[in-house]
mmCIF file of C-alpha atoms in Angstrom:
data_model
loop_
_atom_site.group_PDB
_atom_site.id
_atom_site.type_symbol
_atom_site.label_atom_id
_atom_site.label_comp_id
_atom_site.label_asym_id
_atom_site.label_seq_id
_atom_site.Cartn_x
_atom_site.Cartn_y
_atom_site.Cartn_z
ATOM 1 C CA UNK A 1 0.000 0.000 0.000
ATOM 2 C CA UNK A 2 1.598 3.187 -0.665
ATOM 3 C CA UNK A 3 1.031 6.153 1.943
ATOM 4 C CA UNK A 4 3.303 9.076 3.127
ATOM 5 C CA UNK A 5 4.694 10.072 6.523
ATOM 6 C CA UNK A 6 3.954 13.535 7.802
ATOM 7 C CA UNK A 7 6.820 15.757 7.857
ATOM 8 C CA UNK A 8 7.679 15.934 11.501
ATOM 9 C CA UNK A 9 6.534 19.486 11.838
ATOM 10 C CA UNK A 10 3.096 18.598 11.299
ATOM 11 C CA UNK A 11 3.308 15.310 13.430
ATOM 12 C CA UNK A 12 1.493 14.462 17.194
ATOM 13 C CA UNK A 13 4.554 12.294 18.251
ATOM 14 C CA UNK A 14 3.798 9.489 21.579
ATOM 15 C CA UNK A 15 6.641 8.904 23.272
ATOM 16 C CA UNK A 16 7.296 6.582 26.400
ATOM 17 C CA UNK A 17 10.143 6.444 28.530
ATOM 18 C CA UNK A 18 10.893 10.360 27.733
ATOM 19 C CA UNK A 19 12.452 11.971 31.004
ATOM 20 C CA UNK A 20 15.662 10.337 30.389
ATOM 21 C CA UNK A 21 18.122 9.612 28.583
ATOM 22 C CA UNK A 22 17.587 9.059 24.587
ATOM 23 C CA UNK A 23 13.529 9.634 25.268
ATOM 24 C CA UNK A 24 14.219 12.991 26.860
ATOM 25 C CA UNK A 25 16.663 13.640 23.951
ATOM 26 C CA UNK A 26 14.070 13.095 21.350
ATOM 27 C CA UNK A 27 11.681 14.928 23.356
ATOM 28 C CA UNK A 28 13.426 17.620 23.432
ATOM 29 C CA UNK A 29 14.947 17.342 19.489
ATOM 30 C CA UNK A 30 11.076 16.794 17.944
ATOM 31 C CA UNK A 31 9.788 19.441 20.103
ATOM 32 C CA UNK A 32 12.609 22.117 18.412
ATOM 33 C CA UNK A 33 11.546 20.695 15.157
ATOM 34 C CA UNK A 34 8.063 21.226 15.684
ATOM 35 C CA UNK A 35 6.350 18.394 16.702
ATOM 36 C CA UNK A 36 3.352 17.965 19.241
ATOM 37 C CA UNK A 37 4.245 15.736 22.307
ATOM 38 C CA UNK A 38 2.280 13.316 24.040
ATOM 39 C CA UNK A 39 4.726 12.360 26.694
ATOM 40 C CA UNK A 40 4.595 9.269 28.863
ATOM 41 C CA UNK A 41 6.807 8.093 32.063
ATOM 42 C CA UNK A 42 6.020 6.992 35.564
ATOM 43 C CA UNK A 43 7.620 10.397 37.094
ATOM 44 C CA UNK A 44 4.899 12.494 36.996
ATOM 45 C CA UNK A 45 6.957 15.716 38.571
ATOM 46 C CA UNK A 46 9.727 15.189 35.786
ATOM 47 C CA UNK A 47 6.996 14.699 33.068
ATOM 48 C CA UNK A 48 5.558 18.179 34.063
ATOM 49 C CA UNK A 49 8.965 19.926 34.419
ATOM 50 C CA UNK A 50 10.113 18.342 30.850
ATOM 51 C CA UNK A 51 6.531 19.817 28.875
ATOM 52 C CA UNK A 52 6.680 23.378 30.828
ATOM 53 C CA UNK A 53 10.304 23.694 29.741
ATOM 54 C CA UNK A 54 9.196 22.901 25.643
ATOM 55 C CA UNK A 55 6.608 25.011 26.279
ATOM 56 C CA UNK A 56 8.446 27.839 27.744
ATOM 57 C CA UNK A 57 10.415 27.271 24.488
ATOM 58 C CA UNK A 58 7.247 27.754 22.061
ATOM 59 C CA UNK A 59 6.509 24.057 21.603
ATOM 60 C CA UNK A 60 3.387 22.004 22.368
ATOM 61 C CA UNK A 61 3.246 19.069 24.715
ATOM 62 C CA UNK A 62 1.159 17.358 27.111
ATOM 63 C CA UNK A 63 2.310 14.557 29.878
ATOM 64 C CA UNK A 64 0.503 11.376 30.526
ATOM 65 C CA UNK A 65 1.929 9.574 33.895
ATOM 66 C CA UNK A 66 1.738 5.862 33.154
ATOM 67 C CA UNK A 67 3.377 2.947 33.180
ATOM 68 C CA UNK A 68 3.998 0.880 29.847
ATOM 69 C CA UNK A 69 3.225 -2.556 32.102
ATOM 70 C CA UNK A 70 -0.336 -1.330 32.013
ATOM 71 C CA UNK A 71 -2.634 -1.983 29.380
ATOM 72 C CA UNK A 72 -5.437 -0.173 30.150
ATOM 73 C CA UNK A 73 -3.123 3.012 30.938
ATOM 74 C CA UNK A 74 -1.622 2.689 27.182
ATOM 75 C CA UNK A 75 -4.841 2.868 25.767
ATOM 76 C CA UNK A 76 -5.838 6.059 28.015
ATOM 77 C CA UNK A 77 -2.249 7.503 26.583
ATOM 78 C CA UNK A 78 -4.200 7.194 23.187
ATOM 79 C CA UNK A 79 -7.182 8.859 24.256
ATOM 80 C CA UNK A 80 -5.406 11.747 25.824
ATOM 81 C CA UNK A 81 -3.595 12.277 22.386
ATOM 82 C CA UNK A 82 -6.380 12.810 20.715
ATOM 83 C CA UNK A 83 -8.339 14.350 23.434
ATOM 84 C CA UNK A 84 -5.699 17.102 23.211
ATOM 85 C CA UNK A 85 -4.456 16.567 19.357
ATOM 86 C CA UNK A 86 -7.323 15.015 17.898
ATOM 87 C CA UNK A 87 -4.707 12.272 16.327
ATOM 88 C CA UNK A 88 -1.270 11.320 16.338
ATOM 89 C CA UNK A 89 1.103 9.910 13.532
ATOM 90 C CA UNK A 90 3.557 8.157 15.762
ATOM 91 C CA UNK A 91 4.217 6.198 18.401
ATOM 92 C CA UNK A 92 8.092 5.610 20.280
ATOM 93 C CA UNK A 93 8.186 2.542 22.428
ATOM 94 C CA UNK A 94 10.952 3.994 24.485
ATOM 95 C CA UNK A 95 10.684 3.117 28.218
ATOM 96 C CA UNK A 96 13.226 0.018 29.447
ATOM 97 C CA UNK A 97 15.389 -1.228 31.999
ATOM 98 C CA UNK A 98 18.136 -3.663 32.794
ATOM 99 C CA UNK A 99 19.733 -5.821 35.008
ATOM 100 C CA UNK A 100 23.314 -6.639 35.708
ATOM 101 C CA UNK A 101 24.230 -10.039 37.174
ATOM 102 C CA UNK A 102 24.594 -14.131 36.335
ATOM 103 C CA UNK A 103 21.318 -15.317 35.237
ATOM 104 C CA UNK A 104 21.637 -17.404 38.228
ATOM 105 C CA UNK A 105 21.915 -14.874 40.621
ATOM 106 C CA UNK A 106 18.550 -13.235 39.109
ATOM 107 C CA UNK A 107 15.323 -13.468 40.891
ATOM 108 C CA UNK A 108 12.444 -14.540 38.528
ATOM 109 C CA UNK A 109 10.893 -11.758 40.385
ATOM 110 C CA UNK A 110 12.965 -8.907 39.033
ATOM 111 C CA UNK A 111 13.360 -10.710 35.711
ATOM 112 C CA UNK A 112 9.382 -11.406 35.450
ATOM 113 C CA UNK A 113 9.515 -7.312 35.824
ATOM 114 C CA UNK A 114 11.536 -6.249 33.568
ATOM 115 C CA UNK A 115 10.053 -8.496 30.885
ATOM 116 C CA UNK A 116 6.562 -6.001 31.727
ATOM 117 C CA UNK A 117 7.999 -2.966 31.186
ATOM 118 C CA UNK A 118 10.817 -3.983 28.382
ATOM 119 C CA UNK A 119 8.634 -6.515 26.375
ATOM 120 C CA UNK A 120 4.919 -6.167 27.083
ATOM 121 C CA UNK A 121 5.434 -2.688 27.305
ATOM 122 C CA UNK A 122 6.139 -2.589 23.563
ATOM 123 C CA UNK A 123 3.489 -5.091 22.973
ATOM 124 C CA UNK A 124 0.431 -2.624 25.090
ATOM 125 C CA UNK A 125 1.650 0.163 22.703
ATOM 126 C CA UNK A 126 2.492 -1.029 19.579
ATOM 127 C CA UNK A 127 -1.168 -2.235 19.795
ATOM 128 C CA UNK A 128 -3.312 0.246 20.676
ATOM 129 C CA UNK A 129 -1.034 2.217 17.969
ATOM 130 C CA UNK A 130 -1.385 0.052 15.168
ATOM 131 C CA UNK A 131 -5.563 -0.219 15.972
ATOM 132 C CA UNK A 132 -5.537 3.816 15.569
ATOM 133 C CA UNK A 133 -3.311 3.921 12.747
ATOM 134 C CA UNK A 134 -4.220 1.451 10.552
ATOM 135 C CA UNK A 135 -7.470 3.657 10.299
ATOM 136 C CA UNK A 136 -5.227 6.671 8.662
ATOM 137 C CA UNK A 137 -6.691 7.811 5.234
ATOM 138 C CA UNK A 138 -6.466 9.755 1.935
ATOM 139 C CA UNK A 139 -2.791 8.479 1.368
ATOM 140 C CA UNK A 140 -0.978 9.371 4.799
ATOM 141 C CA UNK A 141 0.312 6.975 7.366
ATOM 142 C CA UNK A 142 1.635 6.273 10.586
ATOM 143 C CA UNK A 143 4.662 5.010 12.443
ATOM 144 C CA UNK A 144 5.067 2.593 15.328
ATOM 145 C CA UNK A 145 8.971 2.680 16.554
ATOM 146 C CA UNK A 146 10.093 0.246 18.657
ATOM 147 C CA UNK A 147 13.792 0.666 20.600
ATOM 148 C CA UNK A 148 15.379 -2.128 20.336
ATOM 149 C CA UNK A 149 19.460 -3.119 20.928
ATOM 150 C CA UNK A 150 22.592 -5.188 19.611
ATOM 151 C CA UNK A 151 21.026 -7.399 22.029
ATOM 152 C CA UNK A 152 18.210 -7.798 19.575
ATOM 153 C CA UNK A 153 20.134 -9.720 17.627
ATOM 154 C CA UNK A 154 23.722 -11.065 20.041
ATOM 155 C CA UNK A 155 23.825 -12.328 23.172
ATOM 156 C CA UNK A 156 25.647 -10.470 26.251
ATOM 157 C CA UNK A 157 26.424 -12.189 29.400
ATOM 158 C CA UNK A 158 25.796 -10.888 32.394
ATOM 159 C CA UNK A 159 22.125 -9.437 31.041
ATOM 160 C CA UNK A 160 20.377 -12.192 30.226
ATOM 161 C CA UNK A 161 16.772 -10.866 31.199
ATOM 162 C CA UNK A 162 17.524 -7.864 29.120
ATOM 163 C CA UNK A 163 18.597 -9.701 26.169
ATOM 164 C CA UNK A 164 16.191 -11.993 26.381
ATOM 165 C CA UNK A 165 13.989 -9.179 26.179
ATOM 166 C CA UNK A 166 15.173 -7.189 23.417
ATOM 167 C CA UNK A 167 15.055 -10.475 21.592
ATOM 168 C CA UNK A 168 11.241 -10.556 22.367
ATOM 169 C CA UNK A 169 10.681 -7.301 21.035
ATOM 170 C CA UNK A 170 12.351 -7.758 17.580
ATOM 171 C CA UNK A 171 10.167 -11.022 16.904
ATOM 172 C CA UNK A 172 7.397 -9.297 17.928
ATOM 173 C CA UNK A 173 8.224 -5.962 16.137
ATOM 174 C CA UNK A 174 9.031 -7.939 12.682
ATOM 175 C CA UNK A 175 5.915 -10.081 13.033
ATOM 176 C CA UNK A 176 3.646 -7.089 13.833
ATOM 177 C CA UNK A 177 5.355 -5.704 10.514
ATOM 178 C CA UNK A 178 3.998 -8.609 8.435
ATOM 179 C CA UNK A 179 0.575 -8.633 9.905
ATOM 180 C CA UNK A 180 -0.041 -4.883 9.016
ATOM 181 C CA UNK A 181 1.559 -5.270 5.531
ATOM 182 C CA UNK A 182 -0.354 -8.467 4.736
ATOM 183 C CA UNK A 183 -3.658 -6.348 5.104
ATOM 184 C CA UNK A 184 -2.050 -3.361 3.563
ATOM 185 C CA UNK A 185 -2.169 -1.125 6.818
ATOM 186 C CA UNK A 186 -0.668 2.329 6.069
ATOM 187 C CA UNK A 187 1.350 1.965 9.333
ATOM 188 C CA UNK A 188 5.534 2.112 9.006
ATOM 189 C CA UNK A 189 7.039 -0.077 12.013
ATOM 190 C CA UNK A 190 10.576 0.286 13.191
ATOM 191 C CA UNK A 191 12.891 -1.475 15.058
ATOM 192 C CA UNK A 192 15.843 0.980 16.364
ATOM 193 C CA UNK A 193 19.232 -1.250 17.345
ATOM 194 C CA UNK A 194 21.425 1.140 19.153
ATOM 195 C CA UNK A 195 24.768 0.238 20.492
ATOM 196 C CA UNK A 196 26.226 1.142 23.870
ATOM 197 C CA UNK A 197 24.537 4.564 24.416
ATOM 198 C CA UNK A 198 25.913 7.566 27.385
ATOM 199 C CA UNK A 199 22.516 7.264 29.123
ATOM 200 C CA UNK A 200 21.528 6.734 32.812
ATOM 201 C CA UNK A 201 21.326 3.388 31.652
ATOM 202 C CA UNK A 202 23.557 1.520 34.026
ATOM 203 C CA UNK A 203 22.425 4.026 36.679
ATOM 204 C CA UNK A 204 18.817 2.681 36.345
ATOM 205 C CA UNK A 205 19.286 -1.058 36.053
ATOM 206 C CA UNK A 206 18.818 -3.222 39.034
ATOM 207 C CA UNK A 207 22.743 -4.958 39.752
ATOM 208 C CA UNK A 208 23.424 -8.323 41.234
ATOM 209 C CA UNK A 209 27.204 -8.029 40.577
ATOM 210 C CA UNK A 210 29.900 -7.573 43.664
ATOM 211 C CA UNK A 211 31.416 -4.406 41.616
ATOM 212 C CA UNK A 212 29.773 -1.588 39.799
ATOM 213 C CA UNK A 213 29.137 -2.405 36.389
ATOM 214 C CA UNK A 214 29.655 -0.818 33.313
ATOM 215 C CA UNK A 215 28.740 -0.878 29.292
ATOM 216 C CA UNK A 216 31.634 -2.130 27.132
ATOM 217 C CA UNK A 217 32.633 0.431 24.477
ATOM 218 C CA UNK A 218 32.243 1.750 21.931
ATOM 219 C CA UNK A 219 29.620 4.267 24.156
ATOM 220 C CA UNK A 220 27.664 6.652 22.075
ATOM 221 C CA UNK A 221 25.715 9.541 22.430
ATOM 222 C CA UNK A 222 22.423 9.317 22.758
ATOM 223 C CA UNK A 223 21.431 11.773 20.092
ATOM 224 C CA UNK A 224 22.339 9.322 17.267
ATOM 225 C CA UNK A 225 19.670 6.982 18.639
ATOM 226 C CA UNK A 226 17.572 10.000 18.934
ATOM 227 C CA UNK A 227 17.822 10.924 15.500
ATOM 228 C CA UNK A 228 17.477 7.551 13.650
ATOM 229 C CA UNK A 229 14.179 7.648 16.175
ATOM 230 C CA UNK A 230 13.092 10.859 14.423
ATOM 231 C CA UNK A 231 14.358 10.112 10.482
ATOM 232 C CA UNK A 232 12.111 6.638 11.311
ATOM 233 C CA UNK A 233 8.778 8.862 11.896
ATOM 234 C CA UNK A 234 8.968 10.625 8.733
ATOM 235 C CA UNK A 235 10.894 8.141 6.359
ATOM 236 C CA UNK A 236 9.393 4.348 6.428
ATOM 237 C CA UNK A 237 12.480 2.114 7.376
ATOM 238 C CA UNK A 238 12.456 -1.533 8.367
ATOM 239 C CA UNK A 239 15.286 -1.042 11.081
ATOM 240 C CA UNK A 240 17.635 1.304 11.798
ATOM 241 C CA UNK A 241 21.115 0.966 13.319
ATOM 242 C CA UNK A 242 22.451 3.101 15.522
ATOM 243 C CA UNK A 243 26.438 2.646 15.808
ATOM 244 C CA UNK A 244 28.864 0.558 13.505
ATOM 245 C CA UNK A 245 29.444 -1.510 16.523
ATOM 246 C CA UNK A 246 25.903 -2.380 16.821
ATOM 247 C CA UNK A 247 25.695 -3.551 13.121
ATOM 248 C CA UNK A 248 28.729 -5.251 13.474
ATOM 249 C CA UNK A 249 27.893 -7.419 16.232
ATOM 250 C CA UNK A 250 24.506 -8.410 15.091
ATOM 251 C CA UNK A 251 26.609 -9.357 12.143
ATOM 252 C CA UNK A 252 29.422 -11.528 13.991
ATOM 253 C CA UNK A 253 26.809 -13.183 16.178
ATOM 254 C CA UNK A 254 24.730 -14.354 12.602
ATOM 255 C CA UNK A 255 27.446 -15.722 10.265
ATOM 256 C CA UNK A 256 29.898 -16.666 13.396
ATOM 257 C CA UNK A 257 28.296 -17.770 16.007
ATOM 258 C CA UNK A 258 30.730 -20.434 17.243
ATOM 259 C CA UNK A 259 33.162 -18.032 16.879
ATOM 260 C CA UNK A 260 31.563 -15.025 18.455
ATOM 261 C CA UNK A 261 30.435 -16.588 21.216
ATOM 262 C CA UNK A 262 34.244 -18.079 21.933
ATOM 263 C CA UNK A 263 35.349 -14.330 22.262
ATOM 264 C CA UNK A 264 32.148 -13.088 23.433
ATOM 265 C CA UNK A 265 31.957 -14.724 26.785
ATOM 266 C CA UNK A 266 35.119 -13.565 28.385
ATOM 267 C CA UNK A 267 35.159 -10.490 26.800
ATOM 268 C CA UNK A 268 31.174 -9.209 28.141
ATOM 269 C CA UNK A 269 32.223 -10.587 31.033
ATOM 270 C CA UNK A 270 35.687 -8.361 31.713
ATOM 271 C CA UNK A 271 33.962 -5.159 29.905
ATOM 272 C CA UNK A 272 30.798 -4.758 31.846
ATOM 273 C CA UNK A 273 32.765 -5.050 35.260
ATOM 274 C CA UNK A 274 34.570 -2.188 37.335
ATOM 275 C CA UNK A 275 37.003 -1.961 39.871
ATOM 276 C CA UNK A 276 34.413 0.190 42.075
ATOM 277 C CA UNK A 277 32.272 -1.456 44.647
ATOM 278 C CA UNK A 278 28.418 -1.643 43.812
ATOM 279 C CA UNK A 279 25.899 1.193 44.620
ATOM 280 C CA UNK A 280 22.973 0.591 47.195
ATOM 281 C CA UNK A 281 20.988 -2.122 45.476
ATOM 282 C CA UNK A 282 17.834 -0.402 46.048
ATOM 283 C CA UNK A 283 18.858 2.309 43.609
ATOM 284 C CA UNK A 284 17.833 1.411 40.412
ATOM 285 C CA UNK A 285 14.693 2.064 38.231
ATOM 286 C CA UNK A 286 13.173 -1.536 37.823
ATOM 287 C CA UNK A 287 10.136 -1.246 40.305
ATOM 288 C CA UNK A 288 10.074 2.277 40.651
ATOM 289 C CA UNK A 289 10.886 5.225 38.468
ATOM 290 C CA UNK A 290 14.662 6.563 38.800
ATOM 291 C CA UNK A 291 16.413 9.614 38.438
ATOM 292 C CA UNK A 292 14.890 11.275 35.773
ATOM 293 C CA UNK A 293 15.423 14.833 33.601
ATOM 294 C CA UNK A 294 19.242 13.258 32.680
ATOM 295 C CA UNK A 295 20.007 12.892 29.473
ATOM 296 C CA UNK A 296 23.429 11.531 29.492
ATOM 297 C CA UNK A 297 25.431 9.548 32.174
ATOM 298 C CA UNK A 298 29.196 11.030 31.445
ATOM 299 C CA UNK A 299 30.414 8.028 30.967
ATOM 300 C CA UNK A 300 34.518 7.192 31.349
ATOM 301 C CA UNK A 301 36.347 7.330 27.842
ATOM 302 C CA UNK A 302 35.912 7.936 24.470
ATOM 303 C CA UNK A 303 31.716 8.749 23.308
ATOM 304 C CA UNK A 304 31.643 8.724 19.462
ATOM 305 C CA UNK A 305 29.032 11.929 19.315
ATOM 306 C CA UNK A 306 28.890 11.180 15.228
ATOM 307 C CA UNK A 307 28.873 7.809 13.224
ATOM 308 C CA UNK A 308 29.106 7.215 9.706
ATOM 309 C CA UNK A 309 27.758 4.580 9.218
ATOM 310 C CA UNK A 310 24.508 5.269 11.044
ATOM 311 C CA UNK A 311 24.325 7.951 8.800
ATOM 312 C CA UNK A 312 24.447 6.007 5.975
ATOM 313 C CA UNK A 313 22.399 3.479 6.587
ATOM 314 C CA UNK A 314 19.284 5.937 6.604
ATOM 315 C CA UNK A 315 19.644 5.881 2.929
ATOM 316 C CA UNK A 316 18.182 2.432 1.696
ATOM 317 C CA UNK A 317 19.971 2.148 -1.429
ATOM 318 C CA UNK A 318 23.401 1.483 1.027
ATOM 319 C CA UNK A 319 21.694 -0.683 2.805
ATOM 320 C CA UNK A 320 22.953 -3.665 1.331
ATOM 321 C CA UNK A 321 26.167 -2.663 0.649
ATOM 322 C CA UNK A 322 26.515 -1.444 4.485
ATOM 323 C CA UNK A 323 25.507 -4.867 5.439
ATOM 324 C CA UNK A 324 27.671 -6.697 3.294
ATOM 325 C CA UNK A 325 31.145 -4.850 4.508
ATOM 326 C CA UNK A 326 30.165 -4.708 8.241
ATOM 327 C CA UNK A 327 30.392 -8.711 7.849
ATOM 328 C CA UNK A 328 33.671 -8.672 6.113
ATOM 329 C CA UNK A 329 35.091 -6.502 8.826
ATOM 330 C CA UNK A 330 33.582 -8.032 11.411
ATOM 331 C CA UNK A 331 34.995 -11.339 10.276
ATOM 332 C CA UNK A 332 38.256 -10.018 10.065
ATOM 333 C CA UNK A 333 38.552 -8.384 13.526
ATOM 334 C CA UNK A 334 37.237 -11.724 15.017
ATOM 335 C CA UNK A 335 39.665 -13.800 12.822
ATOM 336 C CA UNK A 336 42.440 -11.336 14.051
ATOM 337 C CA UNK A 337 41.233 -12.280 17.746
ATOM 338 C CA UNK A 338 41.309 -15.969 17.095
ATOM 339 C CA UNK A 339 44.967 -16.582 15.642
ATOM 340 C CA UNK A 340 47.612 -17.183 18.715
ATOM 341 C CA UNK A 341 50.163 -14.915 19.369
ATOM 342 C CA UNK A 342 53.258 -15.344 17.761
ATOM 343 C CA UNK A 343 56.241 -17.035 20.341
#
């Protein structure tokens, strides 16, 4: 079916998980570019503070305190859009947490958890989106944008919940894809792979290691997950993603498993550790919301604030060819890794 994407000036843009990192980001980023907000996240006091201050700035935005785990409060986020928009044209299934630690050393309590708000909460608002927006007319369309991760596609010790998760959401997001397509819904759906991102990420996650833990580099910024978010509401795009790394390790994990997964599991398991000791285990964000209004964590070493590639890959004629040389390289480096050192 062929239908159009609003320019995002003239979009009513949903967005969960948006008083922190990359949501409040692309809050902030549509809002300058003209977009109406419907904004969504447990903290209502953030929530408030975030749409005064784009309001204060001449933009338009409304928050909705809810959390994604809830059905019935995803489907009054749609009804407050349109109470206050009459419509929307997108929806961003932001909001997510993790969990550091052995799956082992996991309870199924905390686990069961983040599955609600990681996985179910895409699946509460990718549906009530898609119901609305299969319904759009004379030629325009809509977009549902789910945030995925590398994890999507590779597996990372020491998060198995969360990768298990993100796992979840891309074979839900690619079979919710098919189902609209097979009945010619004019609905665009997204998956968004970042890599390592300088967000309050590791802040918020729940940790069952005996150190502080960390994300493995590369780390980049936020905004480049932001922006693929953004160039997905107004340009149709399968999946988008966000850091070579990312690419390359979905890569690696497909064609070489055997091999990635020899120099995956020391390596997660070195890289995600510090030398600190661990923070109060009753601060993270699982159960309740964390600290909010913080874009970006500061994180030690080297944040890549552009990427190439990423750039690139928003033009689907490179596509293929993107794909294509990520595996060669990827390949190499791991081949590299492999051979023994020279005595």
């Amino acid at each position: 079916m062929s239908y159009r994407l609003k320019p995002l000036s003239e979009q009513v843009i949903v967005l969960t998980g948006a008083t922190s990192g990359v949501g409040l980001v692309t809050a902030r980023k549509a809002a300058r570019r003209g977009a109406k907000l419907v904004l969504v996240a447990r903290n209502q006091v953030a929530l408030e503070q975030l749409c005064e201050e784009i309001r204060e700035q001449g933009g338009q935005a409304i928050p909705v305190t809810a959390d994604v785990c809830d059905a019935e409060q995803m489907r009054n986020v749609a009804v407050k859009a349109i109470e206050a928009f009459g419509e929307f044209d997108t929806w961003v299934n932001n909001a997510g947490v993790s969990i550091f630690g052995a799956a082992s050393d996991v309870p199924l309590e905390d686990q069961r958890k983040l599955f609600d708000t990681n996985y179910w909460g895409v699946v509460h608002g990718s549906l009530v989106a898609a119901e609305y927006l299969r319904g759009k007319q004379d030629g325009l369309g809509g977009a549902i944008i789910n945030m995925g991760s590398e994890a999507s596609d590779a597996p990372i010790a020491l998060q198995a919940a969360y990768v298990a998760s993100k796992h979840a959401v891309k074979g839900f997001t690619d079979s919710l894809r098919l189902e609209l397509e097979s009945v010619q819904a004019p609905v665009s759906v997204t998956l968004i792979k970042p890599a390592a991102l300088d967000t309050m990420f590791v802040k918020h996650a729940k940790n069952y290691l005996d150190v502080e833990p960390k994300l493995p580099p590369p780390i980049y910024d936020p905004e480049l997950a932001a922006d693929a978010i953004l160039h997905a509401a107004a340009h149709p795009h399968r999946d988008l993603f966000v850091g070579a790394a990312a690419k390359v390790m979905s890569s690696s994990a497909y064609h070489m498993p055997g091999l990635f997964d020899r120099m995956a599991s020391n390596l997660f398991s070195r890289s995600q550790r510090t030398d600190k000791p661990p923070r109060p285990r009753e601060e993270n964000a699982l159960h309740e919301p964390g600290r909010d209004m913080q874009e970006r964590a500061g994180m030690e070493g080297v944040v890549f604030r552009s990427c190439p590639y990423t750039a690139m890959a928003k033009r689907p004629r490179l596509s293929g060819a993107l794909a294509v040389g990520a595996t060669v390289i990827a390949y190499a480096a791991l081949s590299r890794m492999r051979k023994p050192a020279a005595h």
